[in-house]
C-alpha positions as YAML, in Angstrom:
chain: A
units: angstrom
residues:
- id: 1
  name: MET
  ca: [-14.29, 35.58, 0.38]
- id: 2
  name: ASN
  ca: [-17.33, 36.45, 2.41]
- id: 3
  name: ILE
  ca: [-18.94, 35.48, 5.89]
- id: 4
  name: GLY
  ca: [-20.95, 32.45, 4.30]
- id: 5
  name: TYR
  ca: [-17.77, 30.83, 3.07]
- id: 6
  name: LEU
  ca: [-16.27, 31.36, 6.56]
- id: 7
  name: GLN
  ca: [-19.19, 29.76, 8.14]
- id: 8
  name: GLU
  ca: [-19.21, 26.74, 5.73]
- id: 9
  name: THR
  ca: [-15.61, 26.23, 6.57]
- id: 10
  name: LEU
  ca: [-16.11, 26.24, 10.19]
- id: 11
  name: SER
  ca: [-19.10, 23.89, 10.00]
- id: 12
  name: SER
  ca: [-17.09, 21.28, 7.76]
- id: 13
  name: ILE
  ca: [-14.92, 20.61, 10.66]
- id: 14
  name: THR
  ca: [-16.76, 18.10, 12.90]
- id: 15
  name: GLU
  ca: [-14.02, 17.49, 15.55]
- id: 16
  name: VAL
  ca: [-10.19, 17.81, 15.88]
- id: 17
  name: LYS
  ca: [-7.63, 16.15, 18.26]
- id: 18
  name: PRO
  ca: [-4.18, 17.68, 18.48]
- id: 19
  name: LEU
  ca: [-1.11, 15.66, 18.72]
- id: 20
  name: GLY
  ca: [1.62, 18.17, 18.29]
- id: 21
  name: LYS
  ca: [4.60, 15.89, 17.38]
- id: 22
  name: THR
  ca: [7.70, 17.40, 15.65]
- id: 23
  name: ALA
  ca: [10.79, 15.58, 14.03]
- id: 24
  name: GLY
  ca: [13.49, 16.25, 11.52]
- id: 25
  name: VAL
  ca: [13.58, 14.08, 8.49]
- id: 26
  name: ASN
  ca: [16.58, 14.63, 5.83]
- id: 27
  name: GLY
  ca: [16.72, 18.33, 6.71]
- id: 28
  name: VAL
  ca: [13.05, 19.14, 6.80]
- id: 29
  name: LEU
  ca: [11.07, 19.87, 9.91]
- id: 30
  name: CYS
  ca: [7.99, 17.86, 10.10]
- id: 31
  name: HIS
  ca: [5.30, 18.49, 12.64]
- id: 32
  name: ILE
  ca: [2.14, 16.47, 13.04]
- id: 33
  name: ILE
  ca: [-0.69, 18.73, 14.19]
- id: 34
  name: GLY
  ca: [-3.30, 16.15, 14.84]
- id: 35
  name: LEU
  ca: [-6.33, 14.55, 13.68]
- id: 36
  name: VAL
  ca: [-9.35, 16.26, 12.05]
- id: 37
  name: ARG
  ca: [-12.56, 14.65, 11.23]
- id: 38
  name: TYR
  ca: [-14.81, 15.96, 8.45]
- id: 39
  name: GLY
  ca: [-18.07, 14.08, 8.59]
- id: 40
  name: ASP
  ca: [-17.04, 10.35, 8.30]
- id: 41
  name: ILE
  ca: [-13.81, 11.27, 6.80]
- id: 42
  name: LEU
  ca: [-10.67, 11.42, 8.95]
- id: 43
  name: ARG
  ca: [-7.49, 13.15, 8.13]
- id: 44
  name: LEU
  ca: [-4.22, 13.70, 9.61]
- id: 45
  name: ALA
  ca: [-2.91, 17.16, 9.37]
- id: 46
  name: ALA
  ca: [0.82, 17.97, 9.32]
- id: 47
  name: LEU
  ca: [3.13, 20.91, 8.65]
- id: 48
  name: GLN
  ca: [6.49, 20.95, 7.07]
- id: 49
  name: TYR
  ca: [9.24, 23.60, 7.03]
- id: 50
  name: ASP
  ca: [12.08, 23.29, 4.48]
- id: 51
  name: ASP
  ca: [14.91, 25.58, 5.58]
- id: 52
  name: GLU
  ca: [16.51, 25.46, 2.21]
- id: 53
  name: PHE
  ca: [13.39, 26.23, 0.54]
- id: 54
  name: ALA
  ca: [13.04, 29.29, 2.69]
- id: 55
  name: GLU
  ca: [16.20, 30.57, 1.90]
- id: 56
  name: ARG
  ca: [15.72, 30.32, -2.06]
- id: 57
  name: ALA
  ca: [12.29, 31.74, -1.72]
- id: 58
  name: GLU
  ca: [13.96, 34.83, -0.02]
- id: 59
  name: ALA
  ca: [16.51, 35.35, -2.34]
- id: 60
  name: ALA
  ca: [14.14, 35.06, -5.24]
- id: 61
  name: GLU
  ca: [11.86, 37.64, -3.57]
- id: 62
  name: ILE
  ca: [14.68, 40.05, -2.95]
- id: 63
  name: ALA
  ca: [15.77, 39.74, -6.62]
- id: 64
  name: GLU
  ca: [12.36, 40.55, -7.70]
- id: 65
  name: LEU
  ca: [12.06, 43.53, -5.56]
- id: 66
  name: ASN
  ca: [15.38, 44.78, -6.73]
- id: 67
  name: GLY
  ca: [14.32, 44.17, -10.36]
- id: 68
  name: LEU
  ca: [17.04, 42.06, -11.28]
- id: 69
  name: PRO
  ca: [17.00, 40.51, -14.73]
- id: 70
  name: GLU
  ca: [16.79, 36.86, -14.75]
- id: 71
  name: LYS
  ca: [19.01, 34.96, -17.10]
- id: 72
  name: PRO
  ca: [16.91, 32.34, -19.16]
- id: 73
  name: GLU
  ca: [17.07, 28.92, -17.60]
- id: 74
  name: THR
  ca: [18.42, 26.00, -20.11]
- id: 75
  name: ASN
  ca: [16.72, 22.61, -20.00]
- id: 76
  name: ARG
  ca: [19.84, 21.44, -18.18]
- id: 77
  name: GLU
  ca: [19.31, 24.07, -15.34]
- id: 78
  name: ARG
  ca: [15.68, 23.24, -15.06]
- id: 79
  name: LEU
  ca: [16.33, 19.45, -14.76]
- id: 80
  name: ARG
  ca: [19.11, 20.20, -12.23]
- id: 81
  name: GLY
  ca: [16.55, 22.26, -10.16]
- id: 82
  name: ASP
  ca: [19.25, 25.11, -10.06]
- id: 83
  name: ARG
  ca: [16.41, 27.51, -9.45]
- id: 84
  name: SER
  ca: [13.58, 25.44, -8.24]
- id: 85
  name: LEU
  ca: [11.45, 26.75, -5.64]
- id: 86
  name: ASP
  ca: [9.97, 23.53, -4.79]
- id: 87
  name: MET
  ca: [10.14, 22.29, -1.26]
- id: 88
  name: THR
  ca: [11.38, 18.76, -0.26]
- id: 89
  name: ASN
  ca: [7.98, 17.01, 0.48]
- id: 90
  name: ILE
  ca: [8.76, 14.37, 2.94]
- id: 91
  name: PHE
  ca: [5.26, 13.14, 3.53]
- id: 92
  name: HIS
  ca: [4.56, 12.16, -0.10]
- id: 93
  name: ALA
  ca: [6.40, 9.07, 0.71]
- id: 94
  name: VAL
  ca: [4.50, 7.96, 3.75]
- id: 95
  name: GLN
  ca: [2.73, 4.57, 3.52]
- id: 96
  name: THR
  ca: [1.28, 4.00, 6.89]
- id: 97
  name: ILE
  ca: [0.90, 5.78, 10.03]
- id: 98
  name: ARG
  ca: [0.81, 4.22, 13.58]
- id: 99
  name: ILE
  ca: [-0.88, 6.47, 16.21]
- id: 100
  name: GLY
  ca: [-0.41, 4.97, 19.62]
- id: 101
  name: GLU
  ca: [-1.55, 1.21, 19.02]
- id: 102
  name: LYS
  ca: [-3.62, 1.91, 15.86]
- id: 103
  name: GLN
  ca: [-2.18, 1.90, 12.49]
- id: 104
  name: PHE
  ca: [-3.75, 3.63, 9.33]
- id: 105
  name: GLU
  ca: [-3.12, 3.27, 5.64]
- id: 106
  name: ILE
  ca: [-3.10, 6.42, 3.60]
- id: 107
  name: ASN
  ca: [-5.87, 6.67, 0.90]
- id: 108
  name: GLU
  ca: [-4.89, 10.08, -0.56]
- id: 109
  name: MET
  ca: [-2.72, 13.08, 0.29]
- id: 110
  name: GLU
  ca: [-2.41, 16.71, -0.65]
- id: 111
  name: THR
  ca: [0.15, 19.27, 0.18]
- id: 112
  name: SER
  ca: [-0.11, 23.28, -0.27]
- id: 113
  name: ARG
  ca: [1.88, 26.21, 0.63]
- id: 114
  name: CYS
  ca: [0.30, 27.96, 3.45]
- id: 115
  name: ASP
  ca: [-1.68, 31.13, 2.43]
- id: 116
  name: TRP
  ca: [-3.78, 33.46, 4.65]
- id: 117
  name: GLN
  ca: [-5.82, 34.14, 1.69]
- id: 118
  name: ASN
  ca: [-7.09, 30.54, 1.84]
- id: 119
  name: TRP
  ca: [-9.34, 30.79, 4.97]
- id: 120
  name: GLN
  ca: [-9.44, 26.99, 5.49]
- id: 121
  name: ILE
  ca: [-5.77, 27.08, 6.83]
- id: 122
  name: PRO
  ca: [-6.23, 29.71, 9.55]
- id: 123
  name: VAL
  ca: [-9.81, 28.39, 10.56]
- id: 124
  name: LEU
  ca: [-8.08, 24.91, 10.91]
- id: 125
  name: LEU
  ca: [-5.14, 26.06, 12.87]
- id: 126
  name: THR
  ca: [-7.47, 28.00, 15.00]
- id: 127
  name: GLU
  ca: [-9.54, 25.16, 15.95]
- id: 128
  name: PHE
  ca: [-6.44, 23.00, 16.79]
- id: 129
  name: LEU
  ca: [-4.98, 26.07, 19.07]
- id: 130
  name: LYS
  ca: [-8.27, 26.35, 20.84]
- id: 131
  name: GLN
  ca: [-7.93, 22.47, 21.66]
- id: 132
  name: GLY
  ca: [-4.57, 22.96, 23.07]
- id: 133
  name: TRP
  ca: [-2.36, 22.38, 20.24]
- id: 134
  name: HIS
  ca: [1.53, 23.44, 20.67]
- id: 135
  name: PRO
  ca: [3.28, 24.06, 17.36]
- id: 136
  name: ALA
  ca: [6.76, 23.18, 18.88]
- id: 137
  name: GLY
  ca: [9.58, 24.38, 16.69]
- id: 138
  name: LEU
  ca: [7.21, 26.43, 14.32]
- id: 139
  name: GLU
  ca: [5.85, 29.17, 16.34]
- id: 140
  name: TYR
  ca: [7.85, 31.90, 14.60]
- id: 141
  name: GLN
  ca: [8.35, 30.66, 11.25]
- id: 142
  name: SER
  ca: [6.72, 32.79, 8.55]
- id: 143
  name: MET
  ca: [3.45, 31.21, 7.27]
- id: 144
  name: GLU
  ca: [4.54, 31.51, 3.56]
- id: 145
  name: ASN
  ca: [7.47, 29.21, 4.44]
- id: 146
  name: LEU
  ca: [5.21, 26.37, 5.84]
- id: 147
  name: PHE
  ca: [3.41, 23.63, 3.97]
- id: 148
  name: LEU
  ca: [0.23, 21.89, 5.09]
- id: 149
  name: THR
  ca: [-0.22, 18.31, 4.15]
- id: 150
  name: PHE
  ca: [-3.67, 16.50, 4.51]
- id: 151
  name: MET
  ca: [-3.37, 12.69, 4.61]
- id: 152
  name: ARG
  ca: [-6.83, 10.97, 4.46]
- id: 153
  name: LEU
  ca: [-6.73, 7.71, 6.76]
- id: 154
  name: SER
  ca: [-8.53, 4.63, 5.42]
- id: 155
  name: GLY
  ca: [-11.81, 3.92, 6.81]
- id: 156
  name: ASP
  ca: [-15.22, 5.87, 7.60]
- id: 157
  name: TYR
  ca: [-15.51, 7.42, 11.04]
- id: 158
  name: ASP
  ca: [-18.51, 8.60, 13.06]
- id: 159
  name: CYS
  ca: [-16.09, 9.72, 15.94]
- id: 160
  name: LEU
  ca: [-12.41, 10.22, 16.35]
- id: 161
  name: PRO
  ca: [-10.66, 6.98, 17.06]
- id: 162
  name: ASP
  ca: [-9.50, 6.56, 20.68]
- id: 163
  name: VAL
  ca: [-5.64, 6.58, 20.28]
- id: 164
  name: GLY
  ca: [-5.04, 7.46, 24.06]
- id: 165
  name: GLU
  ca: [-3.33, 10.39, 25.65]
- id: 166
  name: ASN
  ca: [-0.18, 11.88, 24.12]
- id: 167
  name: PRO
  ca: [0.30, 8.90, 21.85]
- id: 168
  name: ALA
  ca: [3.66, 8.27, 19.92]
- id: 169
  name: VAL
  ca: [3.30, 8.75, 16.14]
- id: 170
  name: GLN
  ca: [5.17, 6.31, 13.70]
- id: 171
  name: LEU
  ca: [5.55, 6.93, 10.10]
- id: 172
  name: THR
  ca: [6.62, 4.26, 7.76]
- id: 173
  name: PHE
  ca: [7.81, 5.33, 4.27]
- id: 174
  name: ARG
  ca: [7.46, 3.68, 0.96]
- id: 175
  name: ARG
  ca: [10.53, 2.93, -1.18]
- id: 176
  name: GLU
  ca: [10.93, 5.36, -4.15]
- id: 177
  name: HIS
  ca: [13.46, 6.10, -6.77]
- id: 178
  name: ILE
  ca: [15.25, 9.50, -6.62]
- id: 179
  name: PRO
  ca: [17.39, 10.93, -9.56]
- id: 180
  name: HIS
  ca: [21.12, 11.79, -8.95]
- id: 181
  name: PRO
  ca: [23.09, 13.59, -11.25]
- id: 182
  name: VAL
  ca: [25.79, 12.32, -13.54]
- id: 183
  name: GLU
  ca: [26.09, 14.54, -16.57]
- id: 184
  name: GLN
  ca: [28.46, 12.45, -18.46]
- id: 185
  name: PRO
  ca: [28.98, 13.19, -22.19]
- id: 186
  name: LEU
  ca: [28.51, 10.24, -24.43]
- id: 187
  name: THR
  ca: [28.46, 9.59, -28.29]
- id: 188
  name: LEU
  ca: [26.07, 6.94, -29.36]
- id: 189
  name: SER
  ca: [26.34, 5.22, -32.72]
- id: 190
  name: VAL
  ca: [23.04, 3.71, -33.95]
- id: 191
  name: GLY
  ca: [23.43, 0.07, -34.64]
- id: 192
  name: ALA
  ca: [27.05, -0.21, -33.27]
- id: 193
  name: ASP
  ca: [28.38, -2.88, -30.93]
- id: 194
  name: TYR
  ca: [29.15, -1.93, -27.39]
- id: 195
  name: PRO
  ca: [31.33, -4.78, -25.99]
- id: 196
  name: ASP
  ca: [32.53, -2.92, -22.86]
- id: 197
  name: ARG
  ca: [30.89, -1.72, -19.57]
- id: 198
  name: LEU
  ca: [30.68, 2.17, -19.39]
- id: 199
  name: TYR
  ca: [31.55, 3.50, -15.83]
- id: 200
  name: PHE
  ca: [30.13, 6.72, -14.34]
- id: 201
  name: GLN
  ca: [30.01, 8.50, -11.11]
- id: 202
  name: ASP
  ca: [27.18, 9.77, -8.95]
- id: 203
  name: LYS
  ca: [27.72, 13.45, -8.49]
- id: 204
  name: ASN
  ca: [25.89, 13.44, -5.19]
- id: 205
  name: THR
  ca: [27.74, 10.62, -3.44]
- id: 206
  name: GLY
  ca: [30.82, 10.21, -5.54]
- id: 207
  name: GLU
  ca: [29.80, 6.50, -5.81]
- id: 208
  name: LYS
  ca: [30.86, 4.77, -9.05]
- id: 209
  name: HIS
  ca: [28.37, 2.78, -11.13]
- id: 210
  name: TRP
  ca: [28.28, 0.89, -14.48]
- id: 211
  name: VAL
  ca: [26.07, 0.46, -17.46]
- id: 212
  name: GLN
  ca: [26.35, -2.20, -20.60]
- id: 213
  name: ILE
  ca: [24.90, -0.70, -23.50]
- id: 214
  name: ASN
  ca: [23.35, -3.59, -25.47]
- id: 215
  name: ARG
  ca: [22.00, -1.63, -28.67]
- id: 216
  name: VAL
  ca: [20.96, 1.79, -29.65]
- id: 217
  name: TYR
  ca: [18.22, 2.16, -32.41]
- id: 218
  name: LEU
  ca: [15.76, 4.71, -33.71]
- id: 219
  name: ALA
  ca: [12.14, 4.00, -33.08]
- id: 220
  name: ASP
  ca: [9.41, 5.12, -35.31]
- id: 221
  name: MET
  ca: [7.00, 6.29, -32.78]
- id: 222
  name: TRP
  ca: [4.20, 6.96, -35.35]
- id: 223
  name: ALA
  ca: [4.32, 3.16, -36.19]
- id: 224
  name: GLU
  ca: [4.23, 2.31, -32.33]
- id: 225
  name: MET
  ca: [1.37, 4.77, -31.99]
- id: 226
  name: ARG
  ca: [-0.63, 3.03, -34.66]
- id: 227
  name: GLN
  ca: [-0.03, -0.32, -33.51]
- id: 228
  name: THR
  ca: [-1.33, 0.79, -29.99]
- id: 229
  name: PHE
  ca: [-4.62, 2.27, -31.51]
- id: 230
  name: ASN
  ca: [-4.97, -1.15, -33.53]
- id: 231
  name: ASP
  ca: [-4.90, -3.18, -30.35]
- id: 232
  name: PRO
  ca: [-8.11, -5.33, -30.33]
- id: 233
  name: ARG
  ca: [-8.52, -4.69, -26.56]
- id: 234
  name: LEU
  ca: [-9.44, -0.94, -27.46]
- id: 235
  name: THR
  ca: [-12.07, -1.85, -30.20]
- id: 236
  name: GLU
  ca: [-13.79, -3.64, -27.33]
- id: 237
  name: GLN
  ca: [-13.69, -0.52, -25.20]
- id: 238
  name: PHE
  ca: [-14.51, 2.11, -27.85]
- id: 239
  name: SER
  ca: [-16.70, 2.34, -30.94]
- id: 240
  name: ALA
  ca: [-14.97, 3.03, -34.25]
- id: 241
  name: ALA
  ca: [-15.92, 6.70, -34.21]
- id: 242
  name: GLU
  ca: [-14.67, 7.04, -30.76]
- id: 243
  name: LEU
  ca: [-11.50, 5.27, -31.51]
- id: 244
  name: ALA
  ca: [-10.97, 7.51, -34.57]
- id: 245
  name: GLU
  ca: [-11.46, 10.64, -32.61]
- id: 246
  name: HIS
  ca: [-9.05, 9.69, -29.79]
- id: 247
  name: GLN
  ca: [-6.38, 8.82, -32.27]
- id: 248
  name: GLY
  ca: [-6.91, 12.05, -34.35]
- id: 249
  name: GLU
  ca: [-6.67, 14.05, -31.36]
- id: 250
  name: PHE
  ca: [-3.29, 12.17, -30.03]
- id: 251
  name: GLU
  ca: [-1.79, 12.57, -33.76]
- id: 252
  name: ARG
  ca: [-2.59, 16.26, -33.73]
- id: 253
  name: ARG
  ca: [-0.81, 16.61, -30.09]
- id: 254
  name: PHE
  ca: [2.04, 14.23, -31.11]
- id: 255
  name: ALA
  ca: [2.88, 15.98, -34.26]
- id: 256
  name: THR
  ca: [4.02, 18.84, -32.22]
- id: 257
  name: ILE
  ca: [6.51, 16.75, -30.47]
- id: 258
  name: CYS
  ca: [7.61, 14.38, -33.02]
- id: 259
  name: PRO
  ca: [6.74, 15.42, -36.85]
- id: 260
  name: PRO
  ca: [5.92, 12.29, -38.98]
- id: 261
  name: GLY
  ca: [8.98, 10.85, -40.43]
- id: 262
  name: MET
  ca: [11.04, 11.54, -37.52]
- id: 263
  name: CYS
  ca: [12.04, 8.97, -34.69]
- id: 264
  name: PHE
  ca: [13.03, 8.81, -30.94]
- id: 265
  name: PRO
  ca: [16.39, 6.95, -30.03]
- id: 266
  name: VAL
  ca: [16.02, 4.08, -27.64]
- id: 267
  name: ILE
  ca: [18.99, 2.75, -25.58]
- id: 268
  name: GLU
  ca: [18.77, -0.59, -24.36]
- id: 269
  name: TYR
  ca: [21.06, -1.30, -21.35]
- id: 270
  name: GLU
  ca: [21.84, -3.49, -18.36]
- id: 271
  name: CYS
  ca: [23.03, -2.21, -14.97]
- id: 272
  name: GLU
  ca: [22.58, -2.80, -11.41]
- id: 273
  name: GLU
  ca: [19.30, -4.15, -10.48]
- id: 274
  name: ASP
  ca: [17.66, -0.98, -8.89]
- id: 275
  name: LEU
  ca: [19.42, 1.48, -11.04]
- id: 276
  name: TYR
  ca: [17.67, 3.49, -13.88]
- id: 277
  name: LEU
  ca: [19.25, 5.72, -16.36]
- id: 278
  name: GLN
  ca: [18.02, 9.08, -18.17]
- id: 279
  name: PHE
  ca: [19.71, 10.24, -21.38]
- id: 280
  name: TYR
  ca: [19.26, 13.46, -23.35]
- id: 281
  name: SER
  ca: [21.06, 14.89, -26.15]
- id: 282
  name: GLN
  ca: [23.68, 17.59, -25.39]
- id: 283
  name: GLU
  ca: [22.08, 19.90, -27.68]
- id: 284
  name: TRP
  ca: [18.60, 19.68, -26.01]
- id: 285
  name: LEU
  ca: [20.11, 20.07, -22.50]
- id: 286
  name: ASP
  ca: [21.95, 23.41, -23.45]
- id: 287
  name: ASN
  ca: [18.78, 24.93, -25.09]
- id: 288
  name: LEU
  ca: [15.99, 26.79, -23.67]
- id: 289
  name: PRO
  ca: [12.63, 25.14, -22.87]
- id: 290
  name: GLN
  ca: [10.08, 25.41, -25.41]
- id: 291
  name: SER
  ca: [7.02, 27.01, -23.78]
- id: 292
  name: ASN
  ca: [4.52, 25.80, -26.12]
- id: 293
  name: SER
  ca: [5.73, 22.10, -26.08]
- id: 294
  name: SER
  ca: [3.49, 19.24, -25.14]
- id: 295
  name: CYS
  ca: [4.33, 16.58, -22.73]
- id: 296
  name: ILE
  ca: [3.77, 12.61, -23.42]
- id: 297
  name: GLY
  ca: [5.70, 10.18, -21.74]
- id: 298
  name: PHE
  ca: [6.81, 6.87, -23.62]
- id: 299
  name: ILE
  ca: [7.88, 3.38, -22.25]
- id: 300
  name: MET
  ca: [9.59, 1.01, -24.48]
- id: 301
  name: LYS
  ca: [10.16, -2.69, -23.64]
- id: 302
  name: PRO
  ca: [13.05, -4.54, -24.97]
- id: 303
  name: ASP
  ca: [12.37, -7.50, -27.13]
- id: 304
  name: LYS
  ca: [14.62, -9.54, -25.14]
- id: 305
  name: LYS
  ca: [14.18, -10.02, -21.42]
- id: 306
  name: ALA
  ca: [17.99, -10.38, -20.54]
- id: 307
  name: GLY
  ca: [21.07, -8.67, -22.33]
- id: 308
  name: ILE
  ca: [24.49, -9.88, -23.03]
- id: 309
  name: SER
  ca: [25.65, -9.86, -19.44]
- id: 310
  name: GLY
  ca: [22.54, -12.10, -18.54]
- id: 311
  name: LEU
  ca: [20.89, -9.36, -16.48]
- id: 312
  name: PRO
  ca: [17.34, -7.81, -17.19]
- id: 313
  name: LEU
  ca: [17.30, -5.39, -20.10]
- id: 314
  name: LYS
  ca: [15.95, -1.92, -19.53]
- id: 315
  name: ALA
  ca: [15.21, 0.79, -21.99]
- id: 316
  name: ALA
  ca: [15.57, 4.51, -22.00]
- id: 317
  name: VAL
  ca: [13.88, 6.65, -24.59]
- id: 318
  name: ILE
  ca: [15.54, 9.96, -25.73]
- id: 319
  name: GLU
  ca: [12.18, 11.89, -26.42]
- id: 320
  name: GLU
  ca: [13.60, 14.14, -29.08]
- id: 321
  name: PRO
  ca: [12.71, 14.04, -32.69]
- id: 322
  name: MET
  ca: [15.60, 12.99, -35.11]
- id: 323
  name: PRO
  ca: [15.64, 11.92, -38.77]
- id: 324
  name: ALA
  ca: [15.26, 8.10, -39.47]
- id: 325
  name: ASP
  ca: [18.82, 8.11, -41.07]
- id: 326
  name: ARG
  ca: [20.69, 9.62, -38.04]
- id: 327
  name: ARG
  ca: [23.62, 7.47, -36.91]
- id: 328
  name: ILE
  ca: [25.59, 9.55, -34.39]
- id: 329
  name: ILE
  ca: [23.96, 11.06, -31.38]
- id: 330
  name: ASP
  ca: [25.92, 13.45, -28.95]
- id: 331
  name: THR
  ca: [24.02, 12.67, -25.88]
- id: 332
  name: GLU
  ca: [24.60, 12.77, -22.09]
- id: 333
  name: LEU
  ca: [23.99, 10.15, -19.62]
- id: 334
  name: PHE
  ca: [22.35, 13.02, -17.41]
- id: 335
  name: SER
  ca: [21.07, 11.23, -14.32]
- id: 336
  name: CYS
  ca: [20.74, 7.70, -12.60]
- id: 337
  name: SER
  ca: [17.72, 6.99, -10.52]
- id: 338
  name: LEU
  ca: [18.36, 5.11, -7.07]
- id: 339
  name: PRO
  ca: [16.05, 3.65, -4.66]
- id: 340
  name: ARG
  ca: [15.67, 5.52, -1.36]
- id: 341
  name: GLN
  ca: [14.08, 4.25, 1.62]
- id: 342
  name: TYR
  ca: [13.46, 6.53, 4.66]
- id: 343
  name: ASP
  ca: [13.95, 4.79, 7.94]
- id: 344
  name: ASP
  ca: [10.74, 4.74, 10.00]
- id: 345
  name: VAL
  ca: [10.26, 8.11, 12.05]
- id: 346
  name: ILE
  ca: [8.73, 8.08, 15.61]
- id: 347
  name: LEU
  ca: [7.56, 11.49, 16.88]
...
């Protein structure tokens, strides 16, 4: 850091308008600081304080200071988020913002933990304080427990929009799917019939749900990958040399995840319309994460549109390499993803 950087940071802020609106959303304190214009770019600045995150962060800091040894975290614990130091980011689901009578779409968004070493943060907050900003409810919270969110509003601006004095701010959220823990052991047989529905319980809500498994099979992901690279649409976008280079690079990475000759189990199932399921093998859940493992996500589409119950077929991939002759898989229905829609928030 130097004075030149500070000067550049100050000069990038064209003008600000404090709003100072606070509301609680799902246990997170959300505070709209105000509008800030950078040239023709308009952003809404907001702070978040998650009390549960602050408690976890403090406990982790105390444990580190005391030199307490940390037990290795299994894949199960990592997926549960038992030791997660992630905060609950409410703003990431915001779709539109209404300030007074004007409505804005969100073009992009970024959230970062407040850090005094990042001079942009104290400079920005100082500019708002000079213009009369009142950080109601956050004045005495530790800066390290606050998260700053910038939401870029659609459009180009040569001045701040006229939103009136002390306007109401309304947040409208998009619908999103949130995983809920299930952790129900399940033995699957490749190629077997599954005539009965399986019932399971959401550990968060206690609500019961069902799944109708249609079939379990082992997918040759290498064959799937080669079929993808043989798609004529790719030859229209890349030269033969470029395509060979991309395929070679992918194969090198994929070999560390699924060696040639191994397969991924795929579960085709029916369930409630807005429900999606995630399966893992019990062995993988109880193992420690591999630090050098790569991450590639796969989506499989069932050949048929509807299952034996007449509902749309869905597919879940267990991204763990297994021999092609594997017939019994000790797995676990680990979680179900359910839709969540926050109510509009008016600050």
